[in-house]
PDB file of C-alpha atoms in Angstrom:
ATOM      1  CA  UNK A  19     118.438  79.158 108.969  1.00  0.00           C
ATOM      2  CA  UNK A  20     115.932  81.588 107.913  1.00  0.00           C
ATOM      3  CA  UNK A  21     113.739  80.229 105.094  1.00  0.00           C
ATOM      4  CA  UNK A  22     110.782  81.986 104.369  1.00  0.00           C
ATOM      5  CA  UNK A  23     108.529  80.026 101.297  1.00  0.00           C
ATOM      6  CA  UNK A  24     106.555  82.311  98.833  1.00  0.00           C
ATOM      7  CA  UNK A  25     102.645  81.259  97.110  1.00  0.00           C
ATOM      8  CA  UNK A  26      99.599  82.103  96.108  1.00  0.00           C
ATOM      9  CA  UNK A  27     100.641  83.126  92.756  1.00  0.00           C
ATOM     10  CA  UNK A  28      99.193  83.062  89.597  1.00  0.00           C
ATOM     11  CA  UNK A  29      97.353  84.666  86.358  1.00  0.00           C
ATOM     12  CA  UNK A  30      94.462  87.088  87.251  1.00  0.00           C
ATOM     13  CA  UNK A  31      92.485  90.085  84.731  1.00  0.00           C
ATOM     14  CA  UNK A  32      93.041  93.219  85.444  1.00  0.00           C
ATOM     15  CA  UNK A  33      90.150  94.003  88.681  1.00  0.00           C
ATOM     16  CA  UNK A  34      90.768  90.974  89.687  1.00  0.00           C
ATOM     17  CA  UNK A  35      92.357  89.800  92.968  1.00  0.00           C
ATOM     18  CA  UNK A  36      94.907  86.951  94.192  1.00  0.00           C
ATOM     19  CA  UNK A  37      95.873  86.641  98.463  1.00  0.00           C
ATOM     20  CA  UNK A  38      99.520  85.782  98.523  1.00  0.00           C
ATOM     21  CA  UNK A  39     101.280  83.496 101.497  1.00  0.00           C
ATOM     22  CA  UNK A  40     104.161  83.339 103.533  1.00  0.00           C
ATOM     23  CA  UNK A  41     105.710  80.190 105.143  1.00  0.00           C
ATOM     24  CA  UNK A  42     108.161  81.088 107.465  1.00  0.00           C
ATOM     25  CA  UNK A  43     110.668  79.307 109.793  1.00  0.00           C
ATOM     26  CA  UNK A  44     114.382  79.478 111.342  1.00  0.00           C
ATOM     27  CA  UNK A  45     112.942  82.002 113.512  1.00  0.00           C
ATOM     28  CA  UNK A  46     110.440  82.761 116.118  1.00  0.00           C
ATOM     29  CA  UNK A  47     108.271  84.823 113.356  1.00  0.00           C
ATOM     30  CA  UNK A  48     105.706  86.147 115.872  1.00  0.00           C
ATOM     31  CA  UNK A  49     109.556  88.572 117.450  1.00  0.00           C
ATOM     32  CA  UNK A  50     110.142  89.789 113.712  1.00  0.00           C
ATOM     33  CA  UNK A  51     108.572  92.822 111.593  1.00  0.00           C
ATOM     34  CA  UNK A  52     108.156  91.666 107.726  1.00  0.00           C
ATOM     35  CA  UNK A  53     107.370  92.995 104.589  1.00  0.00           C
ATOM     36  CA  UNK A  54     106.843  92.316 101.167  1.00  0.00           C
ATOM     37  CA  UNK A  55     108.155  93.585  98.076  1.00  0.00           C
ATOM     38  CA  UNK A  56     108.544  93.209  94.274  1.00  0.00           C
ATOM     39  CA  UNK A  57     110.353  92.719  91.512  1.00  0.00           C
ATOM     40  CA  UNK A  58     109.222  94.151  88.005  1.00  0.00           C
ATOM     41  CA  UNK A  59     110.342  92.464  84.433  1.00  0.00           C
ATOM     42  CA  UNK A  60     113.886  94.008  84.357  1.00  0.00           C
ATOM     43  CA  UNK A  61     113.188  96.091  87.694  1.00  0.00           C
ATOM     44  CA  UNK A  62     114.928  96.471  90.985  1.00  0.00           C
ATOM     45  CA  UNK A  63     112.647  95.351  94.161  1.00  0.00           C
ATOM     46  CA  UNK A  64     110.122  97.634  95.413  1.00  0.00           C
ATOM     47  CA  UNK A  65     109.055  97.645  98.748  1.00  0.00           C
ATOM     48  CA  UNK A  66     105.323  96.831  98.723  1.00  0.00           C
ATOM     49  CA  UNK A  67     103.920  97.201 101.787  1.00  0.00           C
ATOM     50  CA  UNK A  68     105.559  95.700 106.091  1.00  0.00           C
ATOM     51  CA  UNK A  69     103.977  94.935 109.157  1.00  0.00           C
ATOM     52  CA  UNK A  70     105.031  94.586 112.816  1.00  0.00           C
ATOM     53  CA  UNK A  71     105.679  91.839 115.211  1.00  0.00           C
ATOM     54  CA  UNK A  72     102.530  92.012 116.273  1.00  0.00           C
ATOM     55  CA  UNK A  73     100.165  92.852 113.740  1.00  0.00           C
ATOM     56  CA  UNK A  74      98.948  96.136 115.072  1.00  0.00           C
ATOM     57  CA  UNK A  75     101.049  98.355 112.315  1.00  0.00           C
ATOM     58  CA  UNK A  76     100.760  98.458 108.923  1.00  0.00           C
ATOM     59  CA  UNK A  77     102.316 100.793 105.889  1.00  0.00           C
ATOM     60  CA  UNK A  78     101.643 100.682 102.303  1.00  0.00           C
ATOM     61  CA  UNK A  79     103.725 101.538  99.037  1.00  0.00           C
ATOM     62  CA  UNK A  80     101.473 104.652  97.587  1.00  0.00           C
ATOM     63  CA  UNK A  81     100.803 102.383  94.969  1.00  0.00           C
ATOM     64  CA  UNK A  82      99.027  99.355  96.473  1.00  0.00           C
ATOM     65  CA  UNK A  83      97.382 101.781  99.136  1.00  0.00           C
ATOM     66  CA  UNK A  84      94.039 101.073  99.688  1.00  0.00           C
ATOM     67  CA  UNK A  85      93.893  97.680  97.556  1.00  0.00           C
ATOM     68  CA  UNK A  86      96.041  95.818  98.832  1.00  0.00           C
ATOM     69  CA  UNK A  87      96.279  94.288 102.695  1.00  0.00           C
ATOM     70  CA  UNK A  88      98.910  93.142 104.416  1.00  0.00           C
ATOM     71  CA  UNK A  89      98.274  90.437 108.068  1.00  0.00           C
ATOM     72  CA  UNK A  90      99.898  87.574 109.953  1.00  0.00           C
ATOM     73  CA  UNK A  91      99.421  84.706 111.637  1.00  0.00           C
ATOM     74  CA  UNK A  92     101.779  84.696 113.895  1.00  0.00           C
ATOM     75  CA  UNK A  93      99.979  80.858 115.569  1.00  0.00           C
ATOM     76  CA  UNK A  94     100.789  79.572 112.399  1.00  0.00           C
ATOM     77  CA  UNK A  95     103.720  80.947 110.868  1.00  0.00           C
ATOM     78  CA  UNK A  96     102.651  83.118 107.591  1.00  0.00           C
ATOM     79  CA  UNK A  97     102.176  86.041 106.309  1.00  0.00           C
ATOM     80  CA  UNK A  98      99.524  87.490 103.402  1.00  0.00           C
ATOM     81  CA  UNK A  99      99.167  89.735 101.585  1.00  0.00           C
ATOM     82  CA  UNK A 100      95.567  90.074 100.006  1.00  0.00           C
ATOM     83  CA  UNK A 101      95.575  92.003  96.648  1.00  0.00           C
ATOM     84  CA  UNK A 102      92.289  93.045  95.379  1.00  0.00           C
ATOM     85  CA  UNK A 103      91.481  95.673  91.932  1.00  0.00           C
ATOM     86  CA  UNK A 104      94.704  94.024  90.417  1.00  0.00           C
ATOM     87  CA  UNK A 105      96.366  96.300  87.544  1.00  0.00           C
ATOM     88  CA  UNK A 106      98.645  94.829  84.745  1.00  0.00           C
ATOM     89  CA  UNK A 107     101.919  96.957  86.351  1.00  0.00           C
ATOM     90  CA  UNK A 108     100.977  94.753  89.519  1.00  0.00           C
ATOM     91  CA  UNK A 109     103.082  91.847  87.308  1.00  0.00           C
ATOM     92  CA  UNK A 110     105.973  91.098  89.108  1.00  0.00           C
ATOM     93  CA  UNK A 111     107.973  88.412  91.439  1.00  0.00           C
ATOM     94  CA  UNK A 112     106.621  88.762  94.781  1.00  0.00           C
ATOM     95  CA  UNK A 113     108.449  88.461  97.658  1.00  0.00           C
ATOM     96  CA  UNK A 114     108.138  88.510 101.173  1.00  0.00           C
ATOM     97  CA  UNK A 115     111.413  89.507 103.183  1.00  0.00           C
ATOM     98  CA  UNK A 116     112.588  89.762 107.388  1.00  0.00           C
ATOM     99  CA  UNK A 117     115.476  91.524 108.011  1.00  0.00           C
ATOM    100  CA  UNK A 118     116.512  91.709 103.576  1.00  0.00           C
ATOM    101  CA  UNK A 119     115.875  87.946 103.412  1.00  0.00           C
ATOM    102  CA  UNK A 120     113.946  86.476 101.047  1.00  0.00           C
ATOM    103  CA  UNK A 121     112.256  83.445  99.218  1.00  0.00           C
ATOM    104  CA  UNK A 122     112.240  82.593  96.163  1.00  0.00           C
ATOM    105  CA  UNK A 123     109.119  84.201  95.497  1.00  0.00           C
ATOM    106  CA  UNK A 124     105.682  84.203  93.679  1.00  0.00           C
ATOM    107  CA  UNK A 125     105.145  85.254  90.173  1.00  0.00           C
ATOM    108  CA  UNK A 126     101.991  87.433  89.787  1.00  0.00           C
ATOM    109  CA  UNK A 127     101.003  88.890  86.319  1.00  0.00           C
ATOM    110  CA  UNK A 128      97.766  90.309  85.868  1.00  0.00           C
ATOM    111  CA  UNK A 129      96.880  90.465  82.284  1.00  0.00           C
ATOM    112  CA  UNK A 130      93.742  89.833  79.839  1.00  0.00           C
TER     113      UNK A 130
END
């Protein structure tokens, strides 16, 4: 059974940083591309970033390009999202995803 457990969210001021983590289990993590998606209050899921199975290829939504960095540690079965220069519009629940399966999410709130 695929299990994804996100952590690292919290309340941060505009311009601040957070690092999200996603612990994966129930599948061979190193064989799958992974993604981060987010859901802002009252809105649908938006794709944020993706990384291939080996970590050598990444892609970002225009809204986060240059501020967020996706990475993975296949030895630890963990996906990361480093978020810098956070803006109020980044406020959302962030989910890691493998093929449409997501975890419970972690809340990120950017507010002064």
